[in-house]
Backbone as numpy.savetxt, mean C-alpha at the origin, in Angstrom:
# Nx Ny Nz CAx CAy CAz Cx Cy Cz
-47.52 57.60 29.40 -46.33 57.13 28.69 -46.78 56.33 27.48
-45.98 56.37 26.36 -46.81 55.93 25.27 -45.63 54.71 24.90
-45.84 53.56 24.52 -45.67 52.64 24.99 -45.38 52.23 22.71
-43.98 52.15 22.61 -43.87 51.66 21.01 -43.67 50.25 20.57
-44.48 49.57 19.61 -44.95 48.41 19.44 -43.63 48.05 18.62
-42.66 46.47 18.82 -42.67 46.03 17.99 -42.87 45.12 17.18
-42.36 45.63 15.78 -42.94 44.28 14.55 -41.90 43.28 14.35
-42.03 41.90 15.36 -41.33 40.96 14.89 -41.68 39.92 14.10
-42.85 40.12 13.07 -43.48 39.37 11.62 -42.79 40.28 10.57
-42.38 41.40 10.89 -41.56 41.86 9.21 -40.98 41.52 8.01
-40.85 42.18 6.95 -40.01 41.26 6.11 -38.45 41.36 6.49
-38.35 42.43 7.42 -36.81 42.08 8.10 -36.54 40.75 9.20
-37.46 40.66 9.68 -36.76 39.27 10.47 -37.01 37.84 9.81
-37.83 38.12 8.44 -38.05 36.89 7.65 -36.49 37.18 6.90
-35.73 37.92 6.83 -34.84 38.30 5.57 -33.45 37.41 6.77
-33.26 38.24 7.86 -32.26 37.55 9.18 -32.81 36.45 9.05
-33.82 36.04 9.34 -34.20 34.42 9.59 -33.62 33.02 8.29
-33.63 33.71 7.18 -33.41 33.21 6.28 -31.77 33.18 6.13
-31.13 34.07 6.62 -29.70 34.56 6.12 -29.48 33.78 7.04
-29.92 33.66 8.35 -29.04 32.58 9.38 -29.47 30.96 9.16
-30.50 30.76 8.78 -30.37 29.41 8.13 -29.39 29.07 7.51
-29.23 30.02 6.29 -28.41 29.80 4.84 -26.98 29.99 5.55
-26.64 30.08 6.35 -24.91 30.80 6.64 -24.83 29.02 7.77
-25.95 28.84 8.86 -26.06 27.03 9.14 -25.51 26.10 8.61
-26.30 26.34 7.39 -26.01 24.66 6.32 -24.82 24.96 5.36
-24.18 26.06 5.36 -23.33 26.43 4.62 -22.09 25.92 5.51
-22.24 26.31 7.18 -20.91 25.38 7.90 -21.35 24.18 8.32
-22.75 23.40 8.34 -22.47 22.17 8.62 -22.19 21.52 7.15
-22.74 21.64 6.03 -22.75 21.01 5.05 -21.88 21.46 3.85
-21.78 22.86 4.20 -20.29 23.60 2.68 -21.70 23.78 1.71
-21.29 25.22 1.45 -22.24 25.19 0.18 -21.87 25.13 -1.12
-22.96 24.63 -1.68 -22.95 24.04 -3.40 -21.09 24.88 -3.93
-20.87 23.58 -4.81 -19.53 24.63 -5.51 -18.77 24.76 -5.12
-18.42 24.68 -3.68 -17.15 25.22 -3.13 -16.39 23.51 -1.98
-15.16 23.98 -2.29 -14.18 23.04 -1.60 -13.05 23.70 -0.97
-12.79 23.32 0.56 -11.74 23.43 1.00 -10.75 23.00 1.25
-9.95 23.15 1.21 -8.23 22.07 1.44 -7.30 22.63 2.46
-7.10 22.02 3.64 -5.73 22.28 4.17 -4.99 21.35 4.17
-3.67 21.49 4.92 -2.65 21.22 4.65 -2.21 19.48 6.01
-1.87 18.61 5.89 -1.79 18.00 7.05 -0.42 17.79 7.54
-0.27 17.54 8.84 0.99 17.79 9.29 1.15 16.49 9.51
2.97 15.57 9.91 2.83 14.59 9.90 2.44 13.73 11.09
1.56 14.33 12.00 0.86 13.72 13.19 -0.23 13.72 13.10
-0.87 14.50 11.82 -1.91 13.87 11.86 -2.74 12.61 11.53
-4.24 12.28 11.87 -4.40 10.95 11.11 -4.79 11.10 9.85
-4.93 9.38 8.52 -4.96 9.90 7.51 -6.87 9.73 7.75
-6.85 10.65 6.37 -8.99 10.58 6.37 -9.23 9.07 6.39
-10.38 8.82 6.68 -10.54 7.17 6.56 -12.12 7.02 5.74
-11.93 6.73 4.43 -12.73 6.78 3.87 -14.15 6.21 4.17
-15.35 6.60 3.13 -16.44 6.43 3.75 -17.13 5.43 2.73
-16.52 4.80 1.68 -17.42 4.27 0.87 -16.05 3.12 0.21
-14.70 3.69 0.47 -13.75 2.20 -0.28 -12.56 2.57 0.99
-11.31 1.73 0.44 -9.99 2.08 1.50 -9.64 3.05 0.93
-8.90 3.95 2.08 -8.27 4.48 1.34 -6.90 4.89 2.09
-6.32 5.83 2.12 -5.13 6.06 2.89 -4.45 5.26 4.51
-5.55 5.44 5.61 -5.86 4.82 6.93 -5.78 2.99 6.25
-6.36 3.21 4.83 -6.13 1.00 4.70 -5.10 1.01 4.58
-4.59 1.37 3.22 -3.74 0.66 2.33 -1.90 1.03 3.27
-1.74 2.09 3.84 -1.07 3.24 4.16 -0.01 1.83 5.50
-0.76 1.16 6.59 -0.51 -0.15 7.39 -0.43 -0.73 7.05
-1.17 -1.72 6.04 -0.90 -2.92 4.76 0.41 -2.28 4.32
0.51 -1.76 4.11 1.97 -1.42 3.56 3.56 -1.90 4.36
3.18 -1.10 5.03 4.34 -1.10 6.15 4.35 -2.31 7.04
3.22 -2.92 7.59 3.61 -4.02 8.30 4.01 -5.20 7.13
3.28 -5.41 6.05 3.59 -6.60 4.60 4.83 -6.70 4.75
5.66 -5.43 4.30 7.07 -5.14 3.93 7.95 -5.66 4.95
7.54 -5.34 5.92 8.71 -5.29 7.61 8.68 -7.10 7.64
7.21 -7.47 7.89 7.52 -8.63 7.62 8.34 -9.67 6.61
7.97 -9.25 5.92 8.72 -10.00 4.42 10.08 -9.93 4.63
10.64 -8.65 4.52 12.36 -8.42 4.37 12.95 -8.71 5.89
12.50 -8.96 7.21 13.06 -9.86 8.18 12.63 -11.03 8.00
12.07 -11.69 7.14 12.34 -13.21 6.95 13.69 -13.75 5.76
13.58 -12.89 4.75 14.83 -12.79 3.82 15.89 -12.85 4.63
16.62 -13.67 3.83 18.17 -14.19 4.19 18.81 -13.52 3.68
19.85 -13.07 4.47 20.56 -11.87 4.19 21.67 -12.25 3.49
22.72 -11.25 3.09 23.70 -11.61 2.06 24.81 -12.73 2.78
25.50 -13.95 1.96 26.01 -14.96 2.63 27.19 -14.11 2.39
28.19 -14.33 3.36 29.95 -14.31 3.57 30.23 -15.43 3.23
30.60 -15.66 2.59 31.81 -17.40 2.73 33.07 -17.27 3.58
33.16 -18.56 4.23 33.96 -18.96 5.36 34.99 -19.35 4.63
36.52 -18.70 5.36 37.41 -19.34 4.39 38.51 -19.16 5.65
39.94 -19.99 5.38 41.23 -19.33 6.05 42.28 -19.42 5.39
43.21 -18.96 5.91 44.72 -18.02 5.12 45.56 -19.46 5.13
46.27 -19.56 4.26 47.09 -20.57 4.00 48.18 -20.31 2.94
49.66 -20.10 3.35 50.68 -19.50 2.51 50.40 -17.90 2.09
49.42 -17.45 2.99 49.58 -15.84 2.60 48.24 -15.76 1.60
47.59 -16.96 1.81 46.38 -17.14 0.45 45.00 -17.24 1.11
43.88 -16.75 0.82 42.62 -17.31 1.31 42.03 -18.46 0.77
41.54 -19.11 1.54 40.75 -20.78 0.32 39.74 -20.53 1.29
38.77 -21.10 0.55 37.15 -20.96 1.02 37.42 -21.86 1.68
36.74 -22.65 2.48 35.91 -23.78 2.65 34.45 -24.41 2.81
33.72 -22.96 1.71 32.45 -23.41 2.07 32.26 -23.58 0.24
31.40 -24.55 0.19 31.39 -24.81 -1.36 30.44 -23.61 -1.73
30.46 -23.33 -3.30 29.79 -22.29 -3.98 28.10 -23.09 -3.89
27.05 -21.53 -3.77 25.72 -21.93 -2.94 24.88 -20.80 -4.11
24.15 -21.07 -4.15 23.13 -20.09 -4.86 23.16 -18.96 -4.32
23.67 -18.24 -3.48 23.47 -16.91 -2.49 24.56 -16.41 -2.01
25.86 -17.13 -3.02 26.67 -16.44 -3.13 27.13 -15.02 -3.24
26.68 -15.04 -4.76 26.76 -13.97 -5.44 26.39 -12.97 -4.62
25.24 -12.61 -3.29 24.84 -11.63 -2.73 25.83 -11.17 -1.80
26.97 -11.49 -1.76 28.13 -11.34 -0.62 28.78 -10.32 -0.93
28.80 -9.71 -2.61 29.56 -8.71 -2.93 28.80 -7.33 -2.38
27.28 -7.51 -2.22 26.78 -5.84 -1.74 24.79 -6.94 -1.51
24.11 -5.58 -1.54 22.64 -5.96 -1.29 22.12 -6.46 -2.42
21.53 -7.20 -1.80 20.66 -8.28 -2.86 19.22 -7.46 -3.80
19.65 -7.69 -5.33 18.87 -6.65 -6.02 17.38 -7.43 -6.04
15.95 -6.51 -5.77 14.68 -7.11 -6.05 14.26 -6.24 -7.16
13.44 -7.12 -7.98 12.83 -6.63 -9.11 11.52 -6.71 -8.37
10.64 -5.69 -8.42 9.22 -5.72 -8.26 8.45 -5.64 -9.41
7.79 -6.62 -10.02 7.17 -6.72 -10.93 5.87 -6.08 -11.19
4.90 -5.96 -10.21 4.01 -5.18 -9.98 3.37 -5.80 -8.83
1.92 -4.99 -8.98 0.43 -5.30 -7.93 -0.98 -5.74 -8.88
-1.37 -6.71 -7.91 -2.02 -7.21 -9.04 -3.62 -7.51 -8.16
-4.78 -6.30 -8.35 -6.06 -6.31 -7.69 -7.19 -7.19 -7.74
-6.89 -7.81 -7.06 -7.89 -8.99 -7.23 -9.20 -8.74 -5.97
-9.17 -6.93 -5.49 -10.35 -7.18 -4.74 -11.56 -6.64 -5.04
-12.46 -6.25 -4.28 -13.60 -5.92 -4.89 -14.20 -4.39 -5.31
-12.78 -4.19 -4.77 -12.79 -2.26 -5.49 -11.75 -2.00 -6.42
-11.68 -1.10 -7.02 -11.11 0.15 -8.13 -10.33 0.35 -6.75
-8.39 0.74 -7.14 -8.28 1.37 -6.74 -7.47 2.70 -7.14
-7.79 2.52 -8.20 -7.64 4.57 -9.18 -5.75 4.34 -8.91
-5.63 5.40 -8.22 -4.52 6.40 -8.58 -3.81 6.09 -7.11
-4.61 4.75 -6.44 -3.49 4.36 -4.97 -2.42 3.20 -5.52
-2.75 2.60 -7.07 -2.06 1.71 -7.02 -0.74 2.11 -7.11
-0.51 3.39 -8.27 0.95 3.57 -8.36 1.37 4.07 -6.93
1.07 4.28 -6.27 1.24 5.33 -4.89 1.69 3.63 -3.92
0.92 2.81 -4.11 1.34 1.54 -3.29 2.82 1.13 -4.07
2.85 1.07 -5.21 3.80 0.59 -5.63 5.14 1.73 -5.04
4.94 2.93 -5.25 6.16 3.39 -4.74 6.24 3.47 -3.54
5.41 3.28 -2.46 5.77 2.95 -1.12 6.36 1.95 -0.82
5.84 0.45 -1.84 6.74 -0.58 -1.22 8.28 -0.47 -1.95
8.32 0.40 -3.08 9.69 0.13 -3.21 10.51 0.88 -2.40
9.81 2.19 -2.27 10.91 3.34 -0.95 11.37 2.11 0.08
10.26 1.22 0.49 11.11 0.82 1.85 12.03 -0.37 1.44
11.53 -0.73 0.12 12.91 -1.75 0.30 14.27 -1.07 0.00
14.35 0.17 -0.77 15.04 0.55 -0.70 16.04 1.11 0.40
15.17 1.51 0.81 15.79 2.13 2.54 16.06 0.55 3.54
16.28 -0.26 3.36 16.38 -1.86 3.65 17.69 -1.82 3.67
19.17 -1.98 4.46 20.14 -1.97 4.14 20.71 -3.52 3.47
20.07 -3.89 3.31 20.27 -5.31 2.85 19.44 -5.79 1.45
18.70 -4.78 0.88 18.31 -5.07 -0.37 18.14 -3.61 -1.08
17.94 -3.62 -2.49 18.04 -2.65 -3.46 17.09 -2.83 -4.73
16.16 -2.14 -4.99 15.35 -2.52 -5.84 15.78 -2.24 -7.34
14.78 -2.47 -8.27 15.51 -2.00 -10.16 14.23 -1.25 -10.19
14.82 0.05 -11.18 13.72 0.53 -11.80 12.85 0.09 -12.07
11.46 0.95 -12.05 10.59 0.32 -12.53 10.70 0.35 -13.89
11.03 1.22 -14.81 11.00 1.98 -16.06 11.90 0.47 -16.84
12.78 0.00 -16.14 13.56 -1.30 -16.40 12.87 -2.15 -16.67
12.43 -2.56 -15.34 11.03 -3.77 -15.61 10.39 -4.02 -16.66
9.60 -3.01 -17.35 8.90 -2.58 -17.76 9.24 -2.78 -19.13
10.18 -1.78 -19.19 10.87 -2.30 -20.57 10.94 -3.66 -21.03
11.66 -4.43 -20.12 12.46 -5.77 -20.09 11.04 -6.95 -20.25
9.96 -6.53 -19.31 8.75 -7.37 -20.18 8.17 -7.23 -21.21
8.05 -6.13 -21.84 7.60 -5.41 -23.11 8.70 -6.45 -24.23
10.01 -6.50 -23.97 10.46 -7.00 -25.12 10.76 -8.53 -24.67
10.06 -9.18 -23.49 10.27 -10.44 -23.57 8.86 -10.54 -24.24
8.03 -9.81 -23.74 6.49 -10.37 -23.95 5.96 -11.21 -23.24
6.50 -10.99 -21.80 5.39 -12.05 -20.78 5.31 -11.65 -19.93
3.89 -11.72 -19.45 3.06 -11.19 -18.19 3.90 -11.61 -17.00
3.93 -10.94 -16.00 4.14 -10.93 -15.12 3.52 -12.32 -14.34
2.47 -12.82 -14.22 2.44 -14.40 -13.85 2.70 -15.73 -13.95
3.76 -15.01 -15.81 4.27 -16.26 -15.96 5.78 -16.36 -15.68
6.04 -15.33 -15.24 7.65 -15.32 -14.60 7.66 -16.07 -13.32
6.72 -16.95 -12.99 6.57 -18.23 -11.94 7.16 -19.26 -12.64
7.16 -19.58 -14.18 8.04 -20.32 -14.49 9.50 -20.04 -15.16
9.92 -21.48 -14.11 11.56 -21.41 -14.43 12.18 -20.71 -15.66
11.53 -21.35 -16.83 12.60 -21.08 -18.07 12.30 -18.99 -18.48
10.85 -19.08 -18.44 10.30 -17.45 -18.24 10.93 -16.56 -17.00
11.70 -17.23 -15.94 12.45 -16.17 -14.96 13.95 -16.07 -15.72
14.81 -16.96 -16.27 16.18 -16.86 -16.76 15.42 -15.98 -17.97
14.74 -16.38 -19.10 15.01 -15.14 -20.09 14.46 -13.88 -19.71
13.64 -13.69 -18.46 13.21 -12.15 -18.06 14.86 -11.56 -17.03
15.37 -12.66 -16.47 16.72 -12.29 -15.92 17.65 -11.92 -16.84
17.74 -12.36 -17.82 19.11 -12.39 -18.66 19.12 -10.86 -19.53
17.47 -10.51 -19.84 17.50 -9.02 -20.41 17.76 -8.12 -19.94
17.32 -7.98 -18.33 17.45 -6.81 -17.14 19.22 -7.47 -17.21
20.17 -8.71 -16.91 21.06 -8.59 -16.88 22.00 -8.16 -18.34
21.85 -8.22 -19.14 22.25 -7.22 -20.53 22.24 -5.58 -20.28
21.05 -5.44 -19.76 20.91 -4.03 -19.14 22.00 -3.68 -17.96
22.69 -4.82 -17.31 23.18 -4.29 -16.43 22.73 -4.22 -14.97
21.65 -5.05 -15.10 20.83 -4.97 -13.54 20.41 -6.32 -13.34
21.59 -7.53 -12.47 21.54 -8.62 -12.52 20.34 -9.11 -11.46
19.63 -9.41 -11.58 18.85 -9.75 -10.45 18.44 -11.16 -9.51
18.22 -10.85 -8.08 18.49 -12.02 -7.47 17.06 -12.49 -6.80
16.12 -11.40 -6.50 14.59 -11.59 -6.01 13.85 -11.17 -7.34
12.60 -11.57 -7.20 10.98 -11.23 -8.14 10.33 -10.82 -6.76
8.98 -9.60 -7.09 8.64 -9.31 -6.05 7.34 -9.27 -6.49
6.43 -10.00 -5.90 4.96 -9.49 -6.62 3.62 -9.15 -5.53
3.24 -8.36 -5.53 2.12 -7.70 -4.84 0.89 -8.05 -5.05
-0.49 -8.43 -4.17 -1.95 -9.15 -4.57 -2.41 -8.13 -3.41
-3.61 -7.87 -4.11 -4.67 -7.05 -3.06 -6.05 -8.01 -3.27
-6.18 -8.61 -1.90 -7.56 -8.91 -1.82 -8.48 -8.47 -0.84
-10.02 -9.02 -0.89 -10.80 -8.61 -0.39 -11.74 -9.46 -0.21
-12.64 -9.68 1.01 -13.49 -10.22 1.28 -14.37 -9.54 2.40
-15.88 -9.70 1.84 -16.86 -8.78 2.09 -18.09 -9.52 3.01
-18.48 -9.02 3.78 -19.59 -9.53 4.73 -20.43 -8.29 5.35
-21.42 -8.98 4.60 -23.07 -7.67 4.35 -24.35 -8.10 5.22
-24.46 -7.29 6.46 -25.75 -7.31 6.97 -26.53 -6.46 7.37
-27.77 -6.27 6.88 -28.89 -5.57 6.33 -28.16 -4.61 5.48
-27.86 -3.12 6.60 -27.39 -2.19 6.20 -26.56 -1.73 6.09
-25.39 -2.62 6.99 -23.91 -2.57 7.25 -23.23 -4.08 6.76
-21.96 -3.18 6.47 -20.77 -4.46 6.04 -19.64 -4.35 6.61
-19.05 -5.60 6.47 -17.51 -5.49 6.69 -16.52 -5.50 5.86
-15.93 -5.13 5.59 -14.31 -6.07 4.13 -13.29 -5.98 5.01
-12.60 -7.21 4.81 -11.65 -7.46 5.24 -10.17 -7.27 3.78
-9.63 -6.44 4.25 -8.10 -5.98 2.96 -7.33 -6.64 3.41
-6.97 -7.42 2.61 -5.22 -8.27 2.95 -4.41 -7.82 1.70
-3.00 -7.70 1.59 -1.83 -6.97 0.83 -1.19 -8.73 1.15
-0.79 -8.88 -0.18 0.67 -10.36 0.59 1.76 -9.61 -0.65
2.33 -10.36 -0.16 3.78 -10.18 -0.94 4.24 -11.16 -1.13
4.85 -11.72 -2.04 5.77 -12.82 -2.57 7.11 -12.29 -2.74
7.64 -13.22 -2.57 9.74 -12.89 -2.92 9.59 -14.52 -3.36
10.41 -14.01 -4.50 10.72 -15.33 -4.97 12.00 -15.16 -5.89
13.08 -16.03 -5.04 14.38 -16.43 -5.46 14.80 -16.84 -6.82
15.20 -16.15 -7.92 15.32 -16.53 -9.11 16.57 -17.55 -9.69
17.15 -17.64 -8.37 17.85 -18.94 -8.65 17.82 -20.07 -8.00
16.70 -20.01 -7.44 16.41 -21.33 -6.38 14.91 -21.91 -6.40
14.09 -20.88 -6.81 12.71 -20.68 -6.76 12.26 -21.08 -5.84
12.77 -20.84 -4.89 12.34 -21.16 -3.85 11.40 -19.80 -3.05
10.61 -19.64 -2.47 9.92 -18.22 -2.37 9.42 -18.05 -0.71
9.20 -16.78 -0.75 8.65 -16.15 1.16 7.49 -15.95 0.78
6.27 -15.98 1.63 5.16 -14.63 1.19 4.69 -14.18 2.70
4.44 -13.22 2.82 3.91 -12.25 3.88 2.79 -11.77 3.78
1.88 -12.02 4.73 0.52 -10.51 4.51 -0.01 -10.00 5.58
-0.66 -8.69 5.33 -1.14 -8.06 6.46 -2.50 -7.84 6.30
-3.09 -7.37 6.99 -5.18 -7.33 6.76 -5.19 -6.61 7.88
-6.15 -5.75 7.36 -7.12 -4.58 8.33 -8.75 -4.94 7.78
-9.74 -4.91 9.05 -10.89 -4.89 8.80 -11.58 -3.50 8.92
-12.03 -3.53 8.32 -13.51 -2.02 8.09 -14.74 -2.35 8.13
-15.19 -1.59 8.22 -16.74 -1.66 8.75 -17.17 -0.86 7.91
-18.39 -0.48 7.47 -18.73 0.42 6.28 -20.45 0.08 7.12
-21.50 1.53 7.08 -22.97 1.48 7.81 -23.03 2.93 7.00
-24.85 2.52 6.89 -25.10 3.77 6.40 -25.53 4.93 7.41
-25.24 4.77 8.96 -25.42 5.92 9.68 -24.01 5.28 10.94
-23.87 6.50 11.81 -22.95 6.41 12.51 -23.36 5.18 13.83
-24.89 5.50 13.76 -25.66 4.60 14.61 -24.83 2.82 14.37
-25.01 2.74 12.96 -24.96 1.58 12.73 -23.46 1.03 13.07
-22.59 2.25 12.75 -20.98 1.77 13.80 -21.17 0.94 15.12
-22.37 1.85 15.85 -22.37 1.02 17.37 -23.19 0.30 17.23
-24.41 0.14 16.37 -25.09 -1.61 16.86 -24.03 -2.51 16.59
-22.94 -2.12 15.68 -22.28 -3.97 15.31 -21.49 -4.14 15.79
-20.64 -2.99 16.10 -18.98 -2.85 16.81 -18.83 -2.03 18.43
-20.18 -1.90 18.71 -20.12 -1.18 19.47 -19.66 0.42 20.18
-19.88 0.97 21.35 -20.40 2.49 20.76 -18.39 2.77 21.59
-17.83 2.12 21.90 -16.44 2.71 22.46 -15.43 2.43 20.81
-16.01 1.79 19.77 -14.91 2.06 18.68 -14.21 3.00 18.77
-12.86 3.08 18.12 -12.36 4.58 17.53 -13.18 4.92 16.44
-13.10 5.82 16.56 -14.03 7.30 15.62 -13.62 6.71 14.41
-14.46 7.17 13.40 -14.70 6.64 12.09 -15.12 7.41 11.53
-14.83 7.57 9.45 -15.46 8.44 8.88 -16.43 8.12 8.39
């Protein structure tokens, strides 16, 4: 019986050998040039970035800041009154928080203002319209354009930090009220950050606050929320600092 040899040094199993490498690193790593995108549904989680915040931060800072803030706000006053000859008479004297009795109390959000230790590109406008969706959806308050705002400081000519003073909140009030959009809150947004670095791994801690501040009382709320992150240059380094039962991380 004659017995046929084979050649497994060929240039065919160097050619397979090579093609199955290259097709490997192409699904663990994506090859050069190319990007994929799907679609996410709303159960899923958001990505959680690997080098700043990003969606998974800012996305909770959001929503808890807000919830807090607008259940500490005092809601619109009724005045107490009774009927006399077919007539109503108050009996509560006129109060600064009057005026909010006719409907929801209007907030101007002035902006966000980054005071932390990252860039954050193209999340700031994206923060800004999240916090206004929810005050909007707030049955007890109503926000002003931004496009208003905006305007209305452009032709006062003052920054947004100096509408902390009195006489700078009546003439930034009195333009938006010419416009037609009387306003009763200022709303201003701060992103900070504080960072703690060892060897190879860090932490930052993100806090969001919020200010409300009463433009006829100046009297003001502030709220904030903070998430910590961890940032390592291997997955290893997740579990020396935080240990190895964390939730998963990107």
């Amino acid at each position: 019986m004659m017995h046929r040899k084979i050649n497994c040094g060929g240039a065919g199993f160097l050619e397979a050998t090579s093609a199955l490498v290259v097709l490997t690193l192409c699904l663990t790593a994506g090859c050069a040039g190319r990007q994929y995108g799907h679609l996410l549904a709303d159960n899923d989680k958001d990505l959680v970035g690997s080098h700043a915040a990003g969606a998974a931060t800012w996305n909770p800072l959001v929503d808890e800041s807000v919830a807090k803030l607008l259940s500490r706000c005092p809601p619109a006053i009724q005045p107490v009154g009774f009927q006399m000859n077919h007539e109503v008479v108050s009996i509560d004297p006129p109060s600064d928080g009057a005026h909010l009795a006719g409907g929801p109390a209007t907030v101007c959000f002035v902006g966000i203002e980054n005071k932390s230790a990252e860039e954050i590109g193209d999340f700031k406008d994206q923060l800004f319209e999240r916090i206004d969706s929810q005050i909007n959806e707030h049955g007890e308050f109503r926000g002003i354009s931004h496009r208003m705002v905006q305007t209305a400081l452009r032709e006062t000519r003052l920054r947004p930090d100096s509408l902390f003073l009195p006489e700078n909140r009546q003439v930034f009030a009195s333009v938006l009220g010419r416009q037609g959009t009387p306003v009763d809150y200022l709303l201003f947004a701060t992103i900070t950050s504080g960072t703690t670095d060892r060897n190879k791994s860090s932490q930052r801690d993100y806090v969001l606050t919020l200010e409300m501040v009463n433009l006829h009382t100046g009297d003001f709320l502030k709220e904030s929320a903070k998430i910590r992150k961890g940032y390592s240059k291997s997955r290893a380094g997740k579990w020396w600092n935080y240990g190895p039962f964390d939730q998963a991380d990107g």
